[in-house]
């Protein structure tokens, strides 16, 4: 028997197809360990702090516009669920500020200030004193307070914004720098590319990685306005947002920083249908009082009236009082269709919980409109059925979500609902910054964050 020659390789003589199978197996194994699968979370794909790369706190603040609390139960949301199960959640949602509109709320989240103090009192308004019209203008004079990106760069940190209302406005040391401040806002810029822009920052040397980042997603607000909150197209939009969150998680995991980054996912407000077609017509009040059309700055979800009495009127305050009294008399008379769903106030007499009086930009007379109702001048307008927000922040339908994930957030923790003006201090505390004056509570951060330096339970 001829002894065979010693093999040069341990695989010599192995059938080629078996080698090929081993190779495929190894590739799959390596892929599973490094990328950890797909957008869907795997309980085995979370290597805790073993892969720690970042040696500084980093916050990624994500807004999903119009993500009403409860949307997360409409469909499978495995990626949002992962953030919830391994992070801290406002159990019954995040409470927006009044008015529950996009610009006032995003800027309250960024500054910790109520709209009366940060100046963006509605999405569009006319300053009653100067007569100047604000419509999402970028002139810094409109944007009061100190948003997070300014707080960060003023104190020597780096910030980057992939959209956020107010982020394009130069302020303090923040110049909205090219490459780190997406501008101008473009609704058509795909959500995937927005996520990828954020992820690309994590490919920079650590000292160059922005400490604070914002990511703004327009959905499901767009579909919500078009079709109302109960339409199947909302469900699709929610699934799309979840997919984007999955893209964020996957990208961070790929770069081995997912467990190091503080990801805060929230929304600015909820959404309610007005398909009941309940409308209050201002002309129906004519038997009590006539309100000139050009005094009405906004009809709904907030009725805003800026009376402009002629020079012959000696006491405009008295006339204003008469206007409010007559309007409320009409609305409560039982003779005005849906009148019981509108109440008119001097702004100083609005419920204190709304924090909506301390600004000369707020018109003197404000009407609080019932949930989902519309206010129109007369019956000549076409009645449409759609979704809306902007109503009293007391309505549960106006609530959004808050989820915090990362080293300073406890796993699986639920906290009671809170107002979004608290978010500013939370981010500032994580980043180790000095907060600018704001309406949040410095004590709030203790209720939601682990102490600095604490070891996160695994
Ligand atoms: Zn919005």
GROMACS .gro file of C-alpha atoms and ligand atoms in nm:
model
  459
    1UNK     CA    1   0.000   0.000   0.000
    2UNK     CA    2   0.145   0.327  -0.104
    3UNK     CA    3   0.141   0.585   0.172
    4UNK     CA    4  -0.006   0.908   0.052
    5UNK     CA    5   0.201   1.218   0.052
    6UNK     CA    6   0.140   1.450   0.350
    7UNK     CA    7  -0.109   1.719   0.261
    8UNK     CA    8   0.007   2.074   0.204
    9UNK     CA    9  -0.325   2.202   0.331
   10UNK     CA   10  -0.574   2.065   0.582
   11UNK     CA   11  -0.842   2.097   0.316
   12UNK     CA   12  -0.651   1.903   0.048
   13UNK     CA   13  -0.862   1.622  -0.074
   14UNK     CA   14  -1.181   1.791   0.061
   15UNK     CA   15  -1.454   1.799  -0.201
   16UNK     CA   16  -1.466   2.147  -0.352
   17UNK     CA   17  -1.841   2.185  -0.287
   18UNK     CA   18  -1.782   2.130   0.087
   19UNK     CA   19  -1.517   2.402   0.094
   20UNK     CA   20  -1.760   2.628  -0.081
   21UNK     CA   21  -2.030   2.555   0.180
   22UNK     CA   22  -1.787   2.628   0.465
   23UNK     CA   23  -1.693   2.957   0.300
   24UNK     CA   24  -2.060   3.059   0.266
   25UNK     CA   25  -2.119   2.966   0.632
   26UNK     CA   26  -1.826   3.181   0.746
   27UNK     CA   27  -1.945   3.478   0.540
   28UNK     CA   28  -2.295   3.453   0.690
   29UNK     CA   29  -2.150   3.426   1.042
   30UNK     CA   30  -1.928   3.733   1.003
   31UNK     CA   31  -2.215   3.931   0.853
   32UNK     CA   32  -2.442   3.840   1.144
   33UNK     CA   33  -2.187   3.949   1.404
   34UNK     CA   34  -2.083   4.277   1.246
   35UNK     CA   35  -2.402   4.412   1.089
   36UNK     CA   36  -2.640   4.222   1.314
   37UNK     CA   37  -2.901   4.135   1.062
   38UNK     CA   38  -3.165   4.355   0.913
   39UNK     CA   39  -3.387   4.645   1.009
   40UNK     CA   40  -3.567   4.399   1.233
   41UNK     CA   41  -3.403   4.375   1.573
   42UNK     CA   42  -3.253   4.053   1.698
   43UNK     CA   43  -3.213   3.986   2.069
   44UNK     CA   44  -2.873   3.838   1.995
   45UNK     CA   45  -2.744   4.135   1.799
   46UNK     CA   46  -2.672   4.376   2.080
   47UNK     CA   47  -2.318   4.347   2.196
   48UNK     CA   48  -2.372   4.592   2.481
   49UNK     CA   49  -2.061   4.799   2.552
   50UNK     CA   50  -1.821   4.542   2.414
   51UNK     CA   51  -1.803   4.746   2.095
   52UNK     CA   52  -1.777   5.088   2.259
   53UNK     CA   53  -1.619   5.333   2.025
   54UNK     CA   54  -1.731   5.679   2.130
   55UNK     CA   55  -1.566   5.840   2.427
   56UNK     CA   56  -1.801   6.135   2.446
   57UNK     CA   57  -2.176   6.175   2.485
   58UNK     CA   58  -2.357   6.210   2.154
   59UNK     CA   59  -2.727   6.291   2.112
   60UNK     CA   60  -2.928   6.224   1.799
   61UNK     CA   61  -3.267   6.396   1.827
   62UNK     CA   62  -3.518   6.255   1.578
   63UNK     CA   63  -3.857   6.410   1.508
   64UNK     CA   64  -4.130   6.224   1.328
   65UNK     CA   65  -4.373   6.500   1.239
   66UNK     CA   66  -4.732   6.438   1.340
   67UNK     CA   67  -4.661   6.099   1.499
   68UNK     CA   68  -4.971   6.080   1.714
   69UNK     CA   69  -4.939   5.874   2.028
   70UNK     CA   70  -5.092   5.535   1.951
   71UNK     CA   71  -4.978   5.519   1.588
   72UNK     CA   72  -4.713   5.273   1.706
   73UNK     CA   73  -4.992   5.020   1.762
   74UNK     CA   74  -5.132   5.050   1.409
   75UNK     CA   75  -4.882   4.815   1.251
   76UNK     CA   76  -4.565   4.620   1.316
   77UNK     CA   77  -4.297   4.865   1.431
   78UNK     CA   78  -4.006   4.637   1.529
   79UNK     CA   79  -3.747   4.914   1.532
   80UNK     CA   80  -3.944   5.162   1.741
   81UNK     CA   81  -4.029   4.866   1.967
   82UNK     CA   82  -3.661   4.795   2.011
   83UNK     CA   83  -3.593   5.152   2.124
   84UNK     CA   84  -3.889   5.127   2.364
   85UNK     CA   85  -3.795   4.791   2.513
   86UNK     CA   86  -3.431   4.888   2.561
   87UNK     CA   87  -3.492   5.251   2.645
   88UNK     CA   88  -3.717   5.491   2.834
   89UNK     CA   89  -4.063   5.581   2.710
   90UNK     CA   90  -4.326   5.839   2.804
   91UNK     CA   91  -4.590   5.577   2.866
   92UNK     CA   92  -4.889   5.782   2.758
   93UNK     CA   93  -4.706   6.008   2.519
   94UNK     CA   94  -4.531   6.342   2.495
   95UNK     CA   95  -4.747   6.650   2.560
   96UNK     CA   96  -4.705   6.925   2.299
   97UNK     CA   97  -4.721   7.295   2.375
   98UNK     CA   98  -5.014   7.512   2.272
   99UNK     CA   99  -5.079   7.580   1.989
  100UNK     CA  100  -5.007   7.223   1.884
  101UNK     CA  101  -4.855   7.330   1.553
  102UNK     CA  102  -4.530   7.219   1.391
  103UNK     CA  103  -4.310   7.526   1.416
  104UNK     CA  104  -4.404   7.634   1.770
  105UNK     CA  105  -4.353   7.279   1.896
  106UNK     CA  106  -4.027   7.199   1.723
  107UNK     CA  107  -3.884   7.522   1.851
  108UNK     CA  108  -4.014   7.454   2.203
  109UNK     CA  109  -3.841   7.115   2.194
  110UNK     CA  110  -3.520   7.285   2.079
  111UNK     CA  111  -3.529   7.577   2.326
  112UNK     CA  112  -3.725   7.450   2.628
  113UNK     CA  113  -3.943   7.760   2.596
  114UNK     CA  114  -4.316   7.799   2.550
  115UNK     CA  115  -4.406   7.975   2.223
  116UNK     CA  116  -4.488   8.300   2.403
  117UNK     CA  117  -4.121   8.312   2.507
  118UNK     CA  118  -3.947   8.176   2.196
  119UNK     CA  119  -4.152   8.394   1.965
  120UNK     CA  120  -4.283   8.143   1.711
  121UNK     CA  121  -4.639   8.171   1.836
  122UNK     CA  122  -4.796   8.005   1.528
  123UNK     CA  123  -4.679   7.866   1.195
  124UNK     CA  124  -4.788   8.195   1.038
  125UNK     CA  125  -4.889   8.517   1.207
  126UNK     CA  126  -4.890   8.893   1.181
  127UNK     CA  127  -4.721   9.086   1.459
  128UNK     CA  128  -5.006   9.299   1.600
  129UNK     CA  129  -4.766   9.580   1.691
  130UNK     CA  130  -4.546   9.608   1.383
  131UNK     CA  131  -4.783   9.460   1.126
  132UNK     CA  132  -4.501   9.239   0.995
  133UNK     CA  133  -4.600   8.898   0.863
  134UNK     CA  134  -4.417   8.584   0.975
  135UNK     CA  135  -4.442   8.280   0.751
  136UNK     CA  136  -4.155   8.050   0.848
  137UNK     CA  137  -3.910   8.335   0.780
  138UNK     CA  138  -3.545   8.278   0.861
  139UNK     CA  139  -3.475   8.630   0.985
  140UNK     CA  140  -3.316   8.578   1.330
  141UNK     CA  141  -3.531   8.853   1.481
  142UNK     CA  142  -3.830   8.617   1.490
  143UNK     CA  143  -3.647   8.330   1.663
  144UNK     CA  144  -3.595   8.409   2.031
  145UNK     CA  145  -3.437   8.187   2.295
  146UNK     CA  146  -3.141   7.956   2.251
  147UNK     CA  147  -3.194   7.631   2.060
  148UNK     CA  148  -2.987   7.323   2.138
  149UNK     CA  149  -2.755   7.354   1.839
  150UNK     CA  150  -2.664   7.705   1.954
  151UNK     CA  151  -2.614   7.597   2.316
  152UNK     CA  152  -2.384   7.320   2.189
  153UNK     CA  153  -2.163   7.528   1.959
  154UNK     CA  154  -2.154   7.827   2.195
  155UNK     CA  155  -1.993   7.597   2.450
  156UNK     CA  156  -1.742   7.444   2.212
  157UNK     CA  157  -1.927   7.132   2.098
  158UNK     CA  158  -2.014   7.040   1.742
  159UNK     CA  159  -2.367   7.023   1.607
  160UNK     CA  160  -2.528   6.907   1.284
  161UNK     CA  161  -2.886   6.942   1.166
  162UNK     CA  162  -3.066   6.747   0.899
  163UNK     CA  163  -3.361   6.984   0.910
  164UNK     CA  164  -3.545   7.119   1.213
  165UNK     CA  165  -3.754   7.432   1.222
  166UNK     CA  166  -3.519   7.714   1.316
  167UNK     CA  167  -3.198   7.525   1.245
  168UNK     CA  168  -3.122   7.732   0.935
  169UNK     CA  169  -3.132   8.056   1.133
  170UNK     CA  170  -2.787   8.194   1.220
  171UNK     CA  171  -2.766   8.259   1.592
  172UNK     CA  172  -2.478   8.294   1.838
  173UNK     CA  173  -2.187   8.082   1.719
  174UNK     CA  174  -2.419   7.881   1.495
  175UNK     CA  175  -2.382   7.976   1.130
  176UNK     CA  176  -2.571   7.682   0.977
  177UNK     CA  177  -2.241   7.558   0.829
  178UNK     CA  178  -2.234   7.385   0.494
  179UNK     CA  179  -2.207   7.011   0.533
  180UNK     CA  180  -2.343   7.019   0.887
  181UNK     CA  181  -2.668   7.206   0.838
  182UNK     CA  182  -2.904   7.085   0.570
  183UNK     CA  183  -3.059   7.388   0.407
  184UNK     CA  184  -3.284   7.505   0.261
  185UNK     CA  185  -3.559   7.266   0.368
  186UNK     CA  186  -3.668   7.043   0.082
  187UNK     CA  187  -3.968   6.821   0.139
  188UNK     CA  188  -3.858   6.604  -0.155
  189UNK     CA  189  -3.521   6.514  -0.004
  190UNK     CA  190  -3.571   6.139   0.054
  191UNK     CA  191  -3.594   6.020   0.412
  192UNK     CA  192  -3.334   5.751   0.340
  193UNK     CA  193  -3.081   6.014   0.237
  194UNK     CA  194  -3.156   6.218   0.547
  195UNK     CA  195  -3.075   5.913   0.759
  196UNK     CA  196  -2.763   5.841   0.555
  197UNK     CA  197  -2.643   6.200   0.600
  198UNK     CA  198  -2.662   6.151   0.977
  199UNK     CA  199  -2.486   5.815   0.953
  200UNK     CA  200  -2.206   5.965   0.746
  201UNK     CA  201  -2.111   6.186   1.041
  202UNK     CA  202  -2.020   5.872   1.232
  203UNK     CA  203  -1.757   5.793   0.969
  204UNK     CA  204  -1.563   6.105   1.071
  205UNK     CA  205  -1.275   6.089   1.321
  206UNK     CA  206  -1.426   6.088   1.669
  207UNK     CA  207  -1.322   6.445   1.745
  208UNK     CA  208  -1.514   6.556   1.434
  209UNK     CA  209  -1.834   6.364   1.505
  210UNK     CA  210  -2.104   6.617   1.599
  211UNK     CA  211  -2.201   6.593   1.965
  212UNK     CA  212  -2.556   6.695   1.889
  213UNK     CA  213  -2.756   6.610   1.578
  214UNK     CA  214  -3.114   6.658   1.462
  215UNK     CA  215  -3.299   6.447   1.209
  216UNK     CA  216  -3.640   6.557   1.088
  217UNK     CA  217  -3.885   6.322   0.915
  218UNK     CA  218  -4.197   6.477   0.757
  219UNK     CA  219  -4.410   6.169   0.796
  220UNK     CA  220  -4.668   6.068   0.905
  221UNK     CA  221  -4.781   6.433   0.918
  222UNK     CA  222  -4.822   6.469   0.543
  223UNK     CA  223  -5.049   6.167   0.510
  224UNK     CA  224  -5.228   6.267   0.831
  225UNK     CA  225  -5.325   6.605   0.688
  226UNK     CA  226  -5.438   6.457   0.360
  227UNK     CA  227  -5.644   6.168   0.490
  228UNK     CA  228  -5.691   6.200   0.867
  229UNK     CA  229  -5.540   5.978   1.136
  230UNK     CA  230  -5.748   5.666   1.068
  231UNK     CA  231  -5.670   5.610   0.702
  232UNK     CA  232  -5.473   5.302   0.589
  233UNK     CA  233  -5.220   5.539   0.429
  234UNK     CA  234  -5.127   5.653   0.779
  235UNK     CA  235  -5.045   5.296   0.865
  236UNK     CA  236  -4.814   5.283   0.563
  237UNK     CA  237  -4.647   5.609   0.668
  238UNK     CA  238  -4.592   5.475   1.020
  239UNK     CA  239  -4.431   5.162   0.875
  240UNK     CA  240  -4.209   5.386   0.664
  241UNK     CA  241  -4.098   5.586   0.968
  242UNK     CA  242  -4.023   5.262   1.150
  243UNK     CA  243  -3.813   5.154   0.854
  244UNK     CA  244  -3.615   5.477   0.880
  245UNK     CA  245  -3.556   5.414   1.249
  246UNK     CA  246  -3.437   5.069   1.149
  247UNK     CA  247  -3.198   5.230   0.904
  248UNK     CA  248  -3.061   5.449   1.183
  249UNK     CA  249  -3.019   5.150   1.418
  250UNK     CA  250  -2.859   4.932   1.152
  251UNK     CA  251  -2.620   5.210   1.047
  252UNK     CA  252  -2.515   5.282   1.404
  253UNK     CA  253  -2.467   4.912   1.474
  254UNK     CA  254  -2.259   4.874   1.161
  255UNK     CA  255  -2.033   5.148   1.296
  256UNK     CA  256  -2.039   4.983   1.640
  257UNK     CA  257  -2.176   5.291   1.814
  258UNK     CA  258  -2.545   5.209   1.861
  259UNK     CA  259  -2.510   5.149   2.234
  260UNK     CA  260  -2.305   5.469   2.276
  261UNK     CA  261  -2.536   5.714   2.102
  262UNK     CA  262  -2.833   5.871   2.279
  263UNK     CA  263  -3.116   5.836   2.030
  264UNK     CA  264  -3.423   6.039   2.123
  265UNK     CA  265  -3.728   5.972   1.907
  266UNK     CA  266  -4.022   6.207   1.948
  267UNK     CA  267  -4.290   6.391   1.757
  268UNK     CA  268  -4.419   6.746   1.764
  269UNK     CA  269  -4.794   6.684   1.795
  270UNK     CA  270  -5.071   6.440   1.713
  271UNK     CA  271  -5.351   6.452   1.458
  272UNK     CA  272  -5.731   6.453   1.463
  273UNK     CA  273  -5.988   6.413   1.190
  274UNK     CA  274  -6.231   6.687   1.103
  275UNK     CA  275  -6.438   6.456   0.890
  276UNK     CA  276  -6.736   6.506   1.122
  277UNK     CA  277  -6.763   6.836   0.936
  278UNK     CA  278  -6.857   7.026   1.250
  279UNK     CA  279  -6.811   7.391   1.165
  280UNK     CA  280  -6.873   7.718   1.346
  281UNK     CA  281  -6.949   8.007   1.113
  282UNK     CA  282  -6.849   8.354   1.228
  283UNK     CA  283  -7.128   8.508   1.020
  284UNK     CA  284  -7.377   8.318   1.239
  285UNK     CA  285  -7.279   8.555   1.523
  286UNK     CA  286  -7.394   8.860   1.327
  287UNK     CA  287  -7.713   8.909   1.529
  288UNK     CA  288  -7.494   8.967   1.835
  289UNK     CA  289  -7.176   9.114   1.685
  290UNK     CA  290  -7.017   9.156   1.345
  291UNK     CA  291  -6.649   9.062   1.333
  292UNK     CA  292  -6.474   9.215   1.030
  293UNK     CA  293  -6.294   8.957   0.817
  294UNK     CA  294  -5.967   9.152   0.818
  295UNK     CA  295  -5.951   9.135   1.199
  296UNK     CA  296  -5.933   8.756   1.189
  297UNK     CA  297  -5.574   8.636   1.153
  298UNK     CA  298  -5.652   8.264   1.184
  299UNK     CA  299  -5.978   8.071   1.204
  300UNK     CA  300  -5.883   7.727   1.328
  301UNK     CA  301  -5.750   7.524   1.505
  302UNK     CA  302  -5.688   7.854   1.687
  303UNK     CA  303  -5.913   8.152   1.630
  304UNK     CA  304  -5.694   8.463   1.646
  305UNK     CA  305  -5.849   8.808   1.634
  306UNK     CA  306  -5.663   9.136   1.622
  307UNK     CA  307  -5.927   9.412   1.639
  308UNK     CA  308  -5.834   9.735   1.466
  309UNK     CA  309  -6.073   9.998   1.591
  310UNK     CA  310  -6.080  10.329   1.411
  311UNK     CA  311  -5.922  10.642   1.551
  312UNK     CA  312  -6.267  10.766   1.648
  313UNK     CA  313  -6.296  10.490   1.909
  314UNK     CA  314  -6.190  10.646   2.239
  315UNK     CA  315  -6.155  10.332   2.446
  316UNK     CA  316  -6.046  10.029   2.238
  317UNK     CA  317  -6.008   9.809   2.549
  318UNK     CA  318  -6.372   9.865   2.632
  319UNK     CA  319  -6.469   9.781   2.276
  320UNK     CA  320  -6.258   9.465   2.292
  321UNK     CA  321  -6.436   9.362   2.610
  322UNK     CA  322  -6.767   9.414   2.441
  323UNK     CA  323  -6.652   9.209   2.142
  324UNK     CA  324  -6.547   8.912   2.358
  325UNK     CA  325  -6.863   8.929   2.569
  326UNK     CA  326  -7.093   8.945   2.265
  327UNK     CA  327  -6.915   8.662   2.088
  328UNK     CA  328  -6.940   8.435   2.393
  329UNK     CA  329  -7.303   8.534   2.445
  330UNK     CA  330  -7.379   8.428   2.090
  331UNK     CA  331  -7.178   8.107   2.110
  332UNK     CA  332  -7.347   7.997   2.433
  333UNK     CA  333  -7.698   8.100   2.327
  334UNK     CA  334  -7.782   7.764   2.179
  335UNK     CA  335  -7.876   7.943   1.856
  336UNK     CA  336  -7.537   7.925   1.683
  337UNK     CA  337  -7.463   7.593   1.519
  338UNK     CA  338  -7.182   7.417   1.717
  339UNK     CA  339  -7.139   7.737   1.921
  340UNK     CA  340  -7.074   7.533   2.234
  341UNK     CA  341  -6.744   7.417   2.081
  342UNK     CA  342  -6.584   7.761   2.070
  343UNK     CA  343  -6.494   7.990   2.357
  344UNK     CA  344  -6.334   8.330   2.312
  345UNK     CA  345  -6.083   8.482   2.555
  346UNK     CA  346  -5.864   8.781   2.607
  347UNK     CA  347  -5.524   8.622   2.583
  348UNK     CA  348  -5.450   8.724   2.943
  349UNK     CA  349  -5.758   8.528   3.056
  350UNK     CA  350  -5.669   8.204   2.878
  351UNK     CA  351  -5.615   7.908   3.112
  352UNK     CA  352  -5.270   7.946   3.270
  353UNK     CA  353  -5.176   7.590   3.169
  354UNK     CA  354  -5.156   7.713   2.806
  355UNK     CA  355  -4.877   7.967   2.882
  356UNK     CA  356  -5.008   8.170   2.591
  357UNK     CA  357  -5.025   8.534   2.688
  358UNK     CA  358  -4.679   8.675   2.753
  359UNK     CA  359  -4.599   8.790   2.402
  360UNK     CA  360  -4.696   9.099   2.209
  361UNK     CA  361  -4.699   8.880   1.899
  362UNK     CA  362  -5.005   8.690   2.025
  363UNK     CA  363  -5.319   8.870   1.909
  364UNK     CA  364  -5.530   9.014   2.192
  365UNK     CA  365  -5.828   8.781   2.140
  366UNK     CA  366  -5.794   8.404   2.112
  367UNK     CA  367  -6.070   8.149   2.052
  368UNK     CA  368  -6.024   7.794   2.178
  369UNK     CA  369  -6.177   7.560   1.922
  370UNK     CA  370  -6.322   7.219   2.014
  371UNK     CA  371  -6.134   6.904   1.917
  372UNK     CA  372  -6.153   6.846   1.542
  373UNK     CA  373  -6.382   7.142   1.475
  374UNK     CA  374  -6.341   7.403   1.206
  375UNK     CA  375  -6.419   7.775   1.217
  376UNK     CA  376  -6.509   7.954   0.896
  377UNK     CA  377  -6.642   8.292   0.803
  378UNK     CA  378  -6.945   8.167   0.613
  379UNK     CA  379  -7.094   7.872   0.428
  380UNK     CA  380  -6.954   7.957   0.088
  381UNK     CA  381  -6.633   7.760   0.143
  382UNK     CA  382  -6.596   7.405   0.018
  383UNK     CA  383  -6.616   7.150   0.298
  384UNK     CA  384  -6.326   6.912   0.295
  385UNK     CA  385  -6.243   6.614   0.505
  386UNK     CA  386  -5.888   6.587   0.633
  387UNK     CA  387  -5.670   6.574   0.943
  388UNK     CA  388  -5.547   6.862   1.152
  389UNK     CA  389  -5.364   6.963   1.468
  390UNK     CA  390  -5.305   7.287   1.652
  391UNK     CA  391  -5.587   7.241   1.904
  392UNK     CA  392  -5.570   7.258   2.284
  393UNK     CA  393  -5.275   7.051   2.405
  394UNK     CA  394  -5.507   6.898   2.665
  395UNK     CA  395  -5.662   6.676   2.395
  396UNK     CA  396  -5.514   6.328   2.394
  397UNK     CA  397  -5.528   6.325   2.013
  398UNK     CA  398  -5.264   6.601   2.011
  399UNK     CA  399  -5.007   6.392   2.198
  400UNK     CA  400  -4.701   6.247   2.035
  401UNK     CA  401  -4.433   6.000   2.144
  402UNK     CA  402  -4.110   6.021   2.342
  403UNK     CA  403  -3.851   5.743   2.353
  404UNK     CA  404  -3.495   5.782   2.478
  405UNK     CA  405  -3.234   5.516   2.413
  406UNK     CA  406  -2.867   5.517   2.507
  407UNK     CA  407  -2.628   5.510   2.801
  408UNK     CA  408  -2.814   5.762   3.021
  409UNK     CA  409  -3.161   5.612   2.960
  410UNK     CA  410  -3.278   5.318   3.169
  411UNK     CA  411  -3.383   5.007   2.984
  412UNK     CA  412  -3.751   4.926   2.975
  413UNK     CA  413  -3.842   5.226   3.189
  414UNK     CA  414  -4.177   5.401   3.158
  415UNK     CA  415  -4.223   5.758   3.274
  416UNK     CA  416  -4.545   5.960   3.300
  417UNK     CA  417  -4.630   6.197   3.016
  418UNK     CA  418  -4.452   6.530   3.025
  419UNK     CA  419  -4.446   6.852   2.822
  420UNK     CA  420  -4.193   6.881   2.544
  421UNK     CA  421  -4.033   7.193   2.698
  422UNK     CA  422  -3.851   6.945   2.927
  423UNK     CA  423  -3.654   6.793   2.639
  424UNK     CA  424  -3.406   7.083   2.620
  425UNK     CA  425  -3.273   7.022   2.972
  426UNK     CA  426  -3.254   6.647   2.910
  427UNK     CA  427  -3.027   6.694   2.608
  428UNK     CA  428  -2.820   6.963   2.780
  429UNK     CA  429  -2.767   6.734   3.081
  430UNK     CA  430  -2.657   6.442   2.863
  431UNK     CA  431  -2.409   6.664   2.677
  432UNK     CA  432  -2.278   6.818   3.001
  433UNK     CA  433  -2.367   7.173   2.897
  434UNK     CA  434  -2.491   7.479   3.085
  435UNK     CA  435  -2.858   7.537   2.997
  436UNK     CA  436  -2.986   7.870   2.874
  437UNK     CA  437  -3.286   8.005   3.069
  438UNK     CA  438  -3.589   7.793   2.981
  439UNK     CA  439  -3.934   7.684   3.096
  440UNK     CA  440  -3.834   7.325   3.176
  441UNK     CA  441  -3.746   7.200   3.521
  442UNK     CA  442  -3.385   7.121   3.603
  443UNK     CA  443  -3.515   6.850   3.839
  444UNK     CA  444  -3.696   6.675   3.558
  445UNK     CA  445  -3.375   6.532   3.416
  446UNK     CA  446  -3.325   6.331   3.735
  447UNK     CA  447  -3.656   6.155   3.682
  448UNK     CA  448  -3.569   6.041   3.333
  449UNK     CA  449  -3.189   6.005   3.316
  450UNK     CA  450  -2.942   5.784   3.495
  451UNK     CA  451  -2.685   5.989   3.688
  452UNK     CA  452  -2.374   6.081   3.495
  453UNK     CA  453  -2.118   5.802   3.521
  454UNK     CA  454  -2.375   5.542   3.630
  455UNK     CA  455  -2.342   5.203   3.471
  456UNK     CA  456  -2.638   5.122   3.260
  457UNK     CA  457  -2.796   4.797   3.366
  458UNK     CA  458  -2.772   4.533   3.097
  459LIG    ZN1  459  -4.590   6.893   1.272
   0.00000   0.00000   0.00000
